[in-house]
Coordinates of C-alpha atoms in Angstrom, one line a residue:
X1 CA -14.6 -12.1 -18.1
X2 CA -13.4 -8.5 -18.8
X3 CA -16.3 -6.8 -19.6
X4 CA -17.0 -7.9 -15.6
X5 CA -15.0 -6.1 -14.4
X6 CA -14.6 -2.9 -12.5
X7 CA -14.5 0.7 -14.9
X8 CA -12.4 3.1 -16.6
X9 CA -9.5 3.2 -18.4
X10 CA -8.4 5.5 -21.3
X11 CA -9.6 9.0 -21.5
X12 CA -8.3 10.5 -24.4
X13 CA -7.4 14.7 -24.2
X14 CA -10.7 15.5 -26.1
X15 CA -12.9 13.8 -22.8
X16 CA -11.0 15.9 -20.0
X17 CA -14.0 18.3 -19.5
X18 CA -16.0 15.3 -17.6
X19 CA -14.9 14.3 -13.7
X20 CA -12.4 17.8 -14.0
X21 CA -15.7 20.4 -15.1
X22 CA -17.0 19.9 -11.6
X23 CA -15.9 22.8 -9.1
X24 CA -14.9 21.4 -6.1
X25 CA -15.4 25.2 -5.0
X26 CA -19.1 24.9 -5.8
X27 CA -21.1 25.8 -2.7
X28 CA -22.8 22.8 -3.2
X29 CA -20.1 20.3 -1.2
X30 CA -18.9 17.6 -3.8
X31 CA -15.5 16.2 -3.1
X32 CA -13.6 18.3 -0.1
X33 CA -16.7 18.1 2.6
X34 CA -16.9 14.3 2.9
X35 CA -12.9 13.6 3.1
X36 CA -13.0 14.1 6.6
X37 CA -16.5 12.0 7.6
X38 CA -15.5 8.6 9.4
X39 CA -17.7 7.0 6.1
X40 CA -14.5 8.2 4.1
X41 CA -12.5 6.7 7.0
X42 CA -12.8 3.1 7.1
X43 CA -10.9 2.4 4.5
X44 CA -7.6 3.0 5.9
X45 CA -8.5 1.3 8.8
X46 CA -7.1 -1.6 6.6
X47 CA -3.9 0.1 6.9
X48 CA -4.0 0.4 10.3
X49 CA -4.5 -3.8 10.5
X50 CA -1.2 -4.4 8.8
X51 CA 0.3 -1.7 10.0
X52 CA 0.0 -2.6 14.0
X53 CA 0.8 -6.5 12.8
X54 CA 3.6 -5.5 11.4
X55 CA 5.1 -3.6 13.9
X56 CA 3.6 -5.6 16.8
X57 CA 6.9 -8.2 16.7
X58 CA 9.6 -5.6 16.7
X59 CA 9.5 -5.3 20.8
X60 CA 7.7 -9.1 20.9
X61 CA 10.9 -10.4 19.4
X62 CA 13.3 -9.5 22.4
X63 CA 10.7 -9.8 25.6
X64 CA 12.1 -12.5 27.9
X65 CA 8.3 -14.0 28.2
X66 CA 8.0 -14.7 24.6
X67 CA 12.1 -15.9 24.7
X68 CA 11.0 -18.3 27.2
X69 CA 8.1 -20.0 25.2
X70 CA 9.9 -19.9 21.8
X71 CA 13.4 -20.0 22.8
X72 CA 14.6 -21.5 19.3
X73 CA 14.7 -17.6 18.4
X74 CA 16.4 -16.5 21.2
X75 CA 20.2 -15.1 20.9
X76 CA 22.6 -18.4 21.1
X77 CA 20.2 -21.0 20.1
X78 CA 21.2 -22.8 16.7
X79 CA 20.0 -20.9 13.6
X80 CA 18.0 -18.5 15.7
X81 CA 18.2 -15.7 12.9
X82 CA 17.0 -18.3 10.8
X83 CA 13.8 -18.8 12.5
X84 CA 13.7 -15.6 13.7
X85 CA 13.2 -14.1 10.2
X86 CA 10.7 -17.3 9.3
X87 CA 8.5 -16.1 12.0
X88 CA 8.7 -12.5 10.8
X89 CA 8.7 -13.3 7.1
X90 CA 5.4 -15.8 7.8
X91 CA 3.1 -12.5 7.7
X92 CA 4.6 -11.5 4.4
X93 CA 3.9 -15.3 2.8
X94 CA 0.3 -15.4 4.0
X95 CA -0.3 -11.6 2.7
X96 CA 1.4 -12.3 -1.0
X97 CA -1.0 -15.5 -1.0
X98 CA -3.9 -13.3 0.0
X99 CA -3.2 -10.5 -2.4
X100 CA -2.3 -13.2 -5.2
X101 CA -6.1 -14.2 -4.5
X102 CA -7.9 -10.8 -3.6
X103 CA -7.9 -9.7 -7.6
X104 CA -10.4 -11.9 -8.9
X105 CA -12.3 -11.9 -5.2
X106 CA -13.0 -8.3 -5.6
X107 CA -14.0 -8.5 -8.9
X108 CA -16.8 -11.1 -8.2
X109 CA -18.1 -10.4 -4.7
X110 CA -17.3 -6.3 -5.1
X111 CA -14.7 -4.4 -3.8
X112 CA -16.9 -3.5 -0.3
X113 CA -17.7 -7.7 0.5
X114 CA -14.2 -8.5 0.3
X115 CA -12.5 -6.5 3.1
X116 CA -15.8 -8.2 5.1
X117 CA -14.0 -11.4 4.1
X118 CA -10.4 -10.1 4.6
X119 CA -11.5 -9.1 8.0
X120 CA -12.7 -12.4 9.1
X121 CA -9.4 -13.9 7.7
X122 CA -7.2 -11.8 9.6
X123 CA -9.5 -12.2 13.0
X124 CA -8.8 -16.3 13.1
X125 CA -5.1 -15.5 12.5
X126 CA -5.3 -12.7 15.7
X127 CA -7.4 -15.5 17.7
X128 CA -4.6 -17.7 17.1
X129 CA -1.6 -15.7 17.2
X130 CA -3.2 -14.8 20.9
X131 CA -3.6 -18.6 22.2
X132 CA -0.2 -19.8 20.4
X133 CA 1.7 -22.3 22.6
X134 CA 4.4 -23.4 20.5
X135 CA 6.7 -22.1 18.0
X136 CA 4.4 -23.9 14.6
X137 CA 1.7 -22.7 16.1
X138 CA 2.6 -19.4 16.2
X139 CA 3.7 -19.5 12.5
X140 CA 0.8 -20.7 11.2
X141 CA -1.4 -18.3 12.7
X142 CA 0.5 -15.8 11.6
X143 CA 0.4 -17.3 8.3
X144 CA -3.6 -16.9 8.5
X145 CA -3.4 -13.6 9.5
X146 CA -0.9 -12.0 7.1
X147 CA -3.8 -13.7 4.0
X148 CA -6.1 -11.4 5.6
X149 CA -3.4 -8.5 5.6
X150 CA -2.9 -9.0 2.5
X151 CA -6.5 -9.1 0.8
X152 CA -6.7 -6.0 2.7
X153 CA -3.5 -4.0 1.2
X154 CA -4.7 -4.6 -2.1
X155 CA -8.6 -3.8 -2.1
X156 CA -8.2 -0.9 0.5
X157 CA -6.2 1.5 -1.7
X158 CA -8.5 -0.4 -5.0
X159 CA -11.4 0.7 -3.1
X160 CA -10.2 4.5 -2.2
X161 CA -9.2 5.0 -5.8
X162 CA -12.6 4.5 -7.3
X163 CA -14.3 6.4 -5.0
X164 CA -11.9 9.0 -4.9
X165 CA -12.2 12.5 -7.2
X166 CA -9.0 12.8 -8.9
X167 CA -8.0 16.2 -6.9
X168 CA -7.6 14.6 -3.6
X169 CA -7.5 10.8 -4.6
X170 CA -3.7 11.3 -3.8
X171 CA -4.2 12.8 -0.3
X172 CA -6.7 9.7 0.6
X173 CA -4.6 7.0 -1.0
X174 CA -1.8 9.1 1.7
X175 CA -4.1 8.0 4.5
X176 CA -3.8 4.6 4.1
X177 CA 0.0 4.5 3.8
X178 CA -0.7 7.5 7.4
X179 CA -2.7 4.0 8.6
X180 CA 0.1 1.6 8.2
X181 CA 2.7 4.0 10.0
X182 CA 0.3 4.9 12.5
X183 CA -0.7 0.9 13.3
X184 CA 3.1 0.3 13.8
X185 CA 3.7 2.8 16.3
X186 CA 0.8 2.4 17.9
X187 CA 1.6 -1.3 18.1
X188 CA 5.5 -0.7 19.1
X189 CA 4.3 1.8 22.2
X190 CA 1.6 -0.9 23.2
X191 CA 4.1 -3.6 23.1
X192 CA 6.9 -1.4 25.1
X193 CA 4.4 -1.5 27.8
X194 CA 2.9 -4.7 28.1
X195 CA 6.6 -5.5 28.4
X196 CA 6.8 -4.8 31.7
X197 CA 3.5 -7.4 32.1
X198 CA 5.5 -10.6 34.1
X199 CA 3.2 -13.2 32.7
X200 CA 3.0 -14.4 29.0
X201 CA 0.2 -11.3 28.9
X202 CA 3.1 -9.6 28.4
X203 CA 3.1 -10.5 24.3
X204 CA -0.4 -12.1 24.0
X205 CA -2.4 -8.9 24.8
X206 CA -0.8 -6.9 22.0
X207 CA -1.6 -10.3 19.4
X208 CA -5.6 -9.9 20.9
X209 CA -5.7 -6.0 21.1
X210 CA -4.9 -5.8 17.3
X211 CA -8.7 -7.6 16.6
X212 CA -10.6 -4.4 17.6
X213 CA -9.3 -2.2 14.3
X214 CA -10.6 -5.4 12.6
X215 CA -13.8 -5.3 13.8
X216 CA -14.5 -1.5 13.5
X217 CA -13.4 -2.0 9.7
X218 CA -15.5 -4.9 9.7
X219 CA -18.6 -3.2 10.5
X220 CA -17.8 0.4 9.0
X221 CA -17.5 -1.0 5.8
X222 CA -20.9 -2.3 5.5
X223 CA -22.1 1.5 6.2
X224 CA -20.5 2.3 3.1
X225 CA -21.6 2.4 -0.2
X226 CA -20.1 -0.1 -3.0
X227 CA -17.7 1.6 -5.6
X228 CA -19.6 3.0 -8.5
X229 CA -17.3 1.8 -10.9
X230 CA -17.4 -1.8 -9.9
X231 CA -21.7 -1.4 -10.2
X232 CA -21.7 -0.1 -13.4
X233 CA -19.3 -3.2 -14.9
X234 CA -21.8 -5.1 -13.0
X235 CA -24.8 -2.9 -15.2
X236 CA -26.4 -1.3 -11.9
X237 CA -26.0 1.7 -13.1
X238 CA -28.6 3.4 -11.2
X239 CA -26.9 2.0 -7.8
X240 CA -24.1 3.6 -9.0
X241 CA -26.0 7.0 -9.4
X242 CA -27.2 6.5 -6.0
X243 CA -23.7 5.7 -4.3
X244 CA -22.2 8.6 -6.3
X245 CA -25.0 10.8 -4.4
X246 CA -23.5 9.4 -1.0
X247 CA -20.4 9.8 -2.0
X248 CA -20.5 13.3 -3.4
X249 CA -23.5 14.6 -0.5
X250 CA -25.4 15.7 -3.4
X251 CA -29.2 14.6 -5.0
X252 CA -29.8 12.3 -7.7
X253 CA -30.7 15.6 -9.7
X254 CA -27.3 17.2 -9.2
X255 CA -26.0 17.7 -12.6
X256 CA -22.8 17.2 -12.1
X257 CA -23.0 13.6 -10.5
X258 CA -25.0 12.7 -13.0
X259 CA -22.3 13.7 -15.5
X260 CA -19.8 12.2 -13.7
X261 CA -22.1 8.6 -13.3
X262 CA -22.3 9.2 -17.2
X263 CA -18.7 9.1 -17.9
X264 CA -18.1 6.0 -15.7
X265 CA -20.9 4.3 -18.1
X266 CA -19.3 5.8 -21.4
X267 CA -15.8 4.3 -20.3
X268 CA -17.2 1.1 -19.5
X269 CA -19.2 0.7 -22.8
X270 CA -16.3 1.7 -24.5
X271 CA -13.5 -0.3 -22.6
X272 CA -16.0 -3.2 -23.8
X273 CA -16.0 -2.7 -27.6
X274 CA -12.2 -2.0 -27.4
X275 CA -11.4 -5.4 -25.5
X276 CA -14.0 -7.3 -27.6
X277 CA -12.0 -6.0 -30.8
X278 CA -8.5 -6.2 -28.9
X279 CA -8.4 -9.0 -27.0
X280 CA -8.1 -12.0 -29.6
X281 CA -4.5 -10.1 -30.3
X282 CA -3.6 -9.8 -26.5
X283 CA -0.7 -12.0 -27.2
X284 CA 0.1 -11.0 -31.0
X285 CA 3.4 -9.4 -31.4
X286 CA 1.9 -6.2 -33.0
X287 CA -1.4 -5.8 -30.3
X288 CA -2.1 -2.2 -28.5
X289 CA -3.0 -4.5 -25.1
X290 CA 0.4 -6.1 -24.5
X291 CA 2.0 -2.9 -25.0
X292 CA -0.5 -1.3 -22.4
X293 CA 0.1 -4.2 -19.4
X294 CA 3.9 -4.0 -20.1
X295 CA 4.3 -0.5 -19.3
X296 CA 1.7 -0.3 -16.8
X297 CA 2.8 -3.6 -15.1
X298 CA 6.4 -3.0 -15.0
X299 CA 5.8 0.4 -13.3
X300 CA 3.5 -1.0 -10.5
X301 CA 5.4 -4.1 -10.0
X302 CA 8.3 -2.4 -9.6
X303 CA 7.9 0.7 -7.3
X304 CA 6.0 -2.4 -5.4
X305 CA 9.8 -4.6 -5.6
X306 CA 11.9 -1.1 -4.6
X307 CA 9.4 -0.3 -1.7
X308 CA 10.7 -2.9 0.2
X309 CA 14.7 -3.4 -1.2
X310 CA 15.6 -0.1 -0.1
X311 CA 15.8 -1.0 3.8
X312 CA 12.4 0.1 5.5
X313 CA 10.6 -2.7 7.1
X314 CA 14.5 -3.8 7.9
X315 CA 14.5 -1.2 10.1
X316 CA 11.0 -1.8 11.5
X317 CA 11.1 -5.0 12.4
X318 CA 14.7 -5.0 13.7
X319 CA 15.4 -1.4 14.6
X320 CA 16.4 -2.5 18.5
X321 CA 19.1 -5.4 16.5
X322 CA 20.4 -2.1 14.6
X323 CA 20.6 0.0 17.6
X324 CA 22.1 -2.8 19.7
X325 CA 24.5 -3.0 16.5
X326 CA 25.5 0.8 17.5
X327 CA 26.5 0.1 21.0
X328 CA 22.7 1.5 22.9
X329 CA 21.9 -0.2 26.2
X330 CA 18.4 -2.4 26.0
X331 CA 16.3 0.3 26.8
X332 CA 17.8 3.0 24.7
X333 CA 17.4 0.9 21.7
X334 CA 13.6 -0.1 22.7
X335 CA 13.1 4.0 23.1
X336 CA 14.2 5.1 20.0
X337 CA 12.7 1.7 17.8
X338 CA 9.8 3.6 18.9
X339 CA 11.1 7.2 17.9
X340 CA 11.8 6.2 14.6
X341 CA 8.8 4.8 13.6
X342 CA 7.0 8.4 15.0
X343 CA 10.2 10.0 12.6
X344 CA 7.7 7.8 9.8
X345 CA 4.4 9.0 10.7
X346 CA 5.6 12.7 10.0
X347 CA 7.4 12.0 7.3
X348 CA 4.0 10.4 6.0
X349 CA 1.6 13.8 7.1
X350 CA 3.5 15.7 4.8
X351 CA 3.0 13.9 2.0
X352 CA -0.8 14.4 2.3
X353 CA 0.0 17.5 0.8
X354 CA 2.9 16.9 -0.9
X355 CA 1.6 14.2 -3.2
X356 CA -0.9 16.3 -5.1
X357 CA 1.3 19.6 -5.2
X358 CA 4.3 18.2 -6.1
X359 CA 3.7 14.7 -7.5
X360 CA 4.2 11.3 -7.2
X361 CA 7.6 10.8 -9.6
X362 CA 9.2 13.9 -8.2
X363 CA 8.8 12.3 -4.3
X364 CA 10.5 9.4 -5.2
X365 CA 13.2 10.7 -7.2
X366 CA 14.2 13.0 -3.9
X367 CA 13.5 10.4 -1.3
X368 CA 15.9 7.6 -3.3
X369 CA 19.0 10.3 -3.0
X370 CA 18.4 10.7 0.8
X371 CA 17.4 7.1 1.7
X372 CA 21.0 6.4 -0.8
X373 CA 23.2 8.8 1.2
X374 CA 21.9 8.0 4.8
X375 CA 22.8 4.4 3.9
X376 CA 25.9 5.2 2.4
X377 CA 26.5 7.6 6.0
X378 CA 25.4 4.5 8.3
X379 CA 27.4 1.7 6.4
X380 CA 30.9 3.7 6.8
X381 CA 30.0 4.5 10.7
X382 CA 29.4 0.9 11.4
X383 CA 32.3 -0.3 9.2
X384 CA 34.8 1.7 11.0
X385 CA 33.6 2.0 14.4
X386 CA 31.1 -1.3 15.3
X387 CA 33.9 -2.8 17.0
X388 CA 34.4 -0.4 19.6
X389 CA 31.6 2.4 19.8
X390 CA 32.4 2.7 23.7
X391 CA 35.1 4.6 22.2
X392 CA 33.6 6.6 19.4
X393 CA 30.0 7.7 20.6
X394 CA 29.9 10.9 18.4
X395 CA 30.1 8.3 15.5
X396 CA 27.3 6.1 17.1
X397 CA 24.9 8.7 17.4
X398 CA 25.9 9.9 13.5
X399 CA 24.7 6.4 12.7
X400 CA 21.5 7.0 14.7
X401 CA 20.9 10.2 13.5
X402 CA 20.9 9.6 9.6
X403 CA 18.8 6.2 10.8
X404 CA 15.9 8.7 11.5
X405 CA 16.8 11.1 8.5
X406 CA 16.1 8.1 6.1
X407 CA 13.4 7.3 7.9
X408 CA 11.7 10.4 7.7
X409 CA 12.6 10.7 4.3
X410 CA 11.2 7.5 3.3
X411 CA 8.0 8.2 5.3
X412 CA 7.4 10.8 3.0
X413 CA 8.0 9.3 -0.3
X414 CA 8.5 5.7 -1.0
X415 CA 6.0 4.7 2.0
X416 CA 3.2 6.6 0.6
X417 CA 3.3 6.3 -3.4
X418 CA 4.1 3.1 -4.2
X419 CA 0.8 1.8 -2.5
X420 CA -1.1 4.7 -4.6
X421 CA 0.4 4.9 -7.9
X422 CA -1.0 1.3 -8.9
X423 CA -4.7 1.6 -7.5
X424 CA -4.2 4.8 -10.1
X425 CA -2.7 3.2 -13.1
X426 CA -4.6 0.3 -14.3
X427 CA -7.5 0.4 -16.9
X428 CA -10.6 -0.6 -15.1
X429 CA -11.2 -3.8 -16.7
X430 CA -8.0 -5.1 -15.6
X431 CA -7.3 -2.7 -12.6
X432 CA -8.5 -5.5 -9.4
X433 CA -5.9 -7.9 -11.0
X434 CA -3.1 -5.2 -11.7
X435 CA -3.6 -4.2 -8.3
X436 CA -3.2 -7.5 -7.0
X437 CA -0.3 -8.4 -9.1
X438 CA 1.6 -5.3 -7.6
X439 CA 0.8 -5.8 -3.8
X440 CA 1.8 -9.1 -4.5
X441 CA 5.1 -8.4 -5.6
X442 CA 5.4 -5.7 -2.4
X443 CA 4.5 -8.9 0.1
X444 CA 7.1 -11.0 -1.9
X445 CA 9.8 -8.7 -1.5
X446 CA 9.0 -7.9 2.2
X447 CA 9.1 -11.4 3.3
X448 CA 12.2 -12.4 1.5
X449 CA 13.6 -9.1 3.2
X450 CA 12.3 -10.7 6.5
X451 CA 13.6 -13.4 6.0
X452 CA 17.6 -12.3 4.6
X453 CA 17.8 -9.3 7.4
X454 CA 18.6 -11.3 10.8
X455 CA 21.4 -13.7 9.2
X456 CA 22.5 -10.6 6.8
X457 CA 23.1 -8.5 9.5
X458 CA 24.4 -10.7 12.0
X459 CA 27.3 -11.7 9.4
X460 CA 27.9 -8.3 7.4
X461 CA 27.1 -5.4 10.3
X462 CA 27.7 -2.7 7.6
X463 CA 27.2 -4.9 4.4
X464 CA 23.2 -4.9 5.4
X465 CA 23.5 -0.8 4.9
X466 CA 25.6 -1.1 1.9
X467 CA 23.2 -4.1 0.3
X468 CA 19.9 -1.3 0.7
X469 CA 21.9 1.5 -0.7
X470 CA 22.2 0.1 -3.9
X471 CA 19.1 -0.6 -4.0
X472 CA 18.0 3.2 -3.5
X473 CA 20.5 4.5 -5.8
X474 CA 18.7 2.0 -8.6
X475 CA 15.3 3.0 -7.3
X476 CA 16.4 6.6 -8.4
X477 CA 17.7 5.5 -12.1
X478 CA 14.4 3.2 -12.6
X479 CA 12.2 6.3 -11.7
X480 CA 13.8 9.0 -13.4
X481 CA 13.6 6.4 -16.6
X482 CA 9.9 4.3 -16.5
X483 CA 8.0 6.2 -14.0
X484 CA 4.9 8.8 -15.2
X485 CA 3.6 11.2 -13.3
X486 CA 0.0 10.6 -12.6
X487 CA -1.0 13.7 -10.2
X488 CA -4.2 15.7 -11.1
X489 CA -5.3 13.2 -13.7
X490 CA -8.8 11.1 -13.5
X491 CA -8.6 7.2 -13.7
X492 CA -10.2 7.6 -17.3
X493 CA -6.9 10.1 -18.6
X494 CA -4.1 7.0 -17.1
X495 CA -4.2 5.4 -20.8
X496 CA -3.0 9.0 -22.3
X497 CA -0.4 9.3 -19.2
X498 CA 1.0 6.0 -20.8
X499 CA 0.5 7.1 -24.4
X500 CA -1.9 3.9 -25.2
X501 CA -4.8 3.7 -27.3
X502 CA -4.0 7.5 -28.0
X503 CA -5.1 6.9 -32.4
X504 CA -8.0 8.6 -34.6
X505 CA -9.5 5.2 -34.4
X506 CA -10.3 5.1 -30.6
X507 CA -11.0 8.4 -30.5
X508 CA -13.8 8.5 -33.2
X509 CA -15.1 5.7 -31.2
X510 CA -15.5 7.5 -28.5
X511 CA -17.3 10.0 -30.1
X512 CA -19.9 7.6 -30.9
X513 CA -20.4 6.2 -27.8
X514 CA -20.7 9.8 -26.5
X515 CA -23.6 10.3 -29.0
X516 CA -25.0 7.4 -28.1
X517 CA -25.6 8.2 -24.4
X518 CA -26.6 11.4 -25.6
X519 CA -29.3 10.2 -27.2
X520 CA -30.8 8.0 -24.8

């Protein structure tokens, strides 16, 4: 089943003159020109799906014509934080299961077919979510939806990576995570309108505007080419020429392309012979390949875990809770729920420049220290003053302050990367299921952080602050100690980032396979 799979792994230091020789300065366009066309666009219009579900329930959650059909979460029914968060967490359960599935789903049907599928998905969850009239209804649907979410947040960013050049494959991995900021405020601002709707429009319209992203990215994506490196594991290589033609705005004569097509179809040959020999000692105590998935696994899985632990989609789904927390009238806290998530979406634009020029480890090292001290800041203002901020407003607005300082900082390091790094990392055989494995894990944590919030901060006030700035001071150790920086380096170069498969052996086998294309 391996040598099915999508592309390149290992690239050892003697094969860095292939994707890097072309000059993205050459007057013939070959990367830079096409970043901005809306074919390069669609792709993160998967981010903008989960991004506007997500944030569609923050303002949903406290209008009184969505309290008055579900009224088991509103404030003073019995165990309304309970179902509260089960609502809220629903979307996270349905997009694990979808990611969980997604790996092998873009490795058979291509990476391009199964955001079509993901898209359909996620349109009978938004058809239902719209026409809900009780409270398991509602969960289900969005149960339905959040599969499609999910197939989407894994084989969006899969898909950007392999189409990507490696000098701006950070900046367009950036737009996806710009997608998911910018679908939650523009959800949050449509929702703080509709508010003032008097019928049940009020929250339905926001649940049935979210299905026209979904069928832009639906239609979009069949304008776009399939990713060269899942053709060639498929042995189309000359569909893969041609899509790297598209993709590049160059002819099928182009030297360079055809170099680049070349390396993809040396990687795969060689990723072949090296599982072939490898794989019967996947699981022997002394084989290269267990060694390879630990190191790239763990590092996935767990900037996916401490994406979600360190407070942020706490804050986005209840931001109005916190503020009412910190003694703001109703529509002070529904004003600034809305600020904050803006705070994000900057936070986010710089990193489309930031993560190539100053890398992926060193944004997250810097963003863990503020997100740490911000909590740290928040958890002694509420602590001391939550019982009477009538008479400490200086300290409220401290609180509310350092509330948009983390969330700028997090906007502009732990949103962005950890939905990059592991569409980056994985060898090319295994890089769909690695992929999947991590979002999974990022869809786990977020629903049981859905799900833990309400009740958490309902009985601690300050403990829920203290609880996420442990969490960012350990993101900050576990980065500093496991994560590798990956910026300016081609898919094929990740193995040498992890020091795997780095021997004479592999690299005089290389060499052959070099020869061999050579000599075709």
């Amino acid at each position: 089943m391996e040598s099915k799979q999508s592309q390149d792994s290992a690239a050892e230091p003697d094969n860095t003159n292939t994707v890097e020789r072309i000059d993205p300065k050459s007057p013939v366009v070959h990367h830079g020109g096409a970043i901005w066309e809306s074919r390069d666009t669609y792709g993160p219009t998967g981010g903008l799906l989960f991004g506007y579900d997500q944030g569609v329930v923050s303002v949903i959650l406290v209008m009184p014509q969505f309290l008055e059909r579900f009224g088991r979460i509103a404030d003073g029914a019995h165990n309304s934080g309970f179902w509260k968060g089960l609502l809220t967490a629903m979307i996270e359960l349905g997009a694990f299961l979808g990611a969980l599935n997604q790996g092998w789903i873009a490795d058979k049907i291509s990476r391009k077919y199964s955001i079509v599928l993901a898209v359909g998905i996620f349109t009978i969850g938004s058809v239902l979510q719209t026409s809900a009239s009780d409270y398991a209804m509602l969960t289900v649907a969005r149960l339905v939806g959040g599969i499609g979410i999910g197939m989407l947040s894994m084989v969006a960013p899969l898909y950007i990576s392999e189409i990507s050049p490696p000098e701006i494959r950070g900046a367009l991995l950036v737009l996806e995570e710009f997608s998911i900021v910018l679908g939650i405020v523009i959800a949050f601002w449509i929702t703080y309108g509709t508010q003032y709707i008097a019928s049940e429009w009020a929250w339905r319209l926001p649940f049935l505007l979210q299905m026209i992203p979904g069928f832009v990215l639906g239609i979009g994506i069949v304008l776009l080419p399939f990713s060269p490196r899942w053709l060639v594991a498929q042995g189309r290589n000359w569909e893969a020429l041609q899509a790297l033609c598209r993709l590049r705005r160059v002819g099928e004569d182009d030297s360079r392309v055809r170099d680049e097509c070349r390396d993809i179809e040396i990687e795969v040959k060689l990723q072949r012979e090296i599982l072939r020999e490898q794989h019967p000692r996947c699981f022997d105590a002394s084989g290269n390949v267990i060694r390879k998935m630990s190191l790239e696994t763990l590092a996935g899985t767990s900037l996916a875990f401490f994406q979600q632990f360190v407070g942020i989609n706490a804050l986005i789904y209840y931001s109005p809770t916190l503020f009412k927390t910190m003694g703001l009238d109703h529509s002070l806290q529904l004003i600034l729920s809305g600020v904050l998530n803006v705070t994000q979406l900057v936070g986010v634009s710089t990193s489309i420049w930031s993560m190539d020029k100053f890398g992926r480890r060193s944004l997250l090292m810097w963003g863990s220290a503020a997100m740490c001290v911000s909590h740290i800041i928040i958890s002694a203002m509420v602590g001391l003053y939550q019982d009477d901020w009538a008479a400490h407003r200086p300290q409220g607005w401290v609180s509310v302050t350092f509330l948009f300082v983390y969330m700028l900082c997090f906007g502009a390091s732990w949103g962005p990367v950890p939905w990059a790094y592991p569409s980056e990392i994985f060898p090319s055989s295994l890089r769909a299921k690695g992929v999947a494995l991590s979002t999974c894990i990022n869809w786990l944590s977020n629903f049981i952080i859905g799900l833990i919030t309400p009740p958490l901060v309902e009985n601690t006030g300050w403990g829920a602050y203290t609880f996420f700035a442990v969490f960012c001071l350990i993101s900050l150790v576990w980065t500093y100690m496991f994560i590798r920086e990956t910026r300016g380096r081609t898919l094929e170069q990740m193995d040498h980032v992890f020091g795997d498969r780095n021997t004479e052996v592999d690299t005089e086998r290389r060499r052959i396979v070099e020869q061999d294309f050579l000599v075709r």
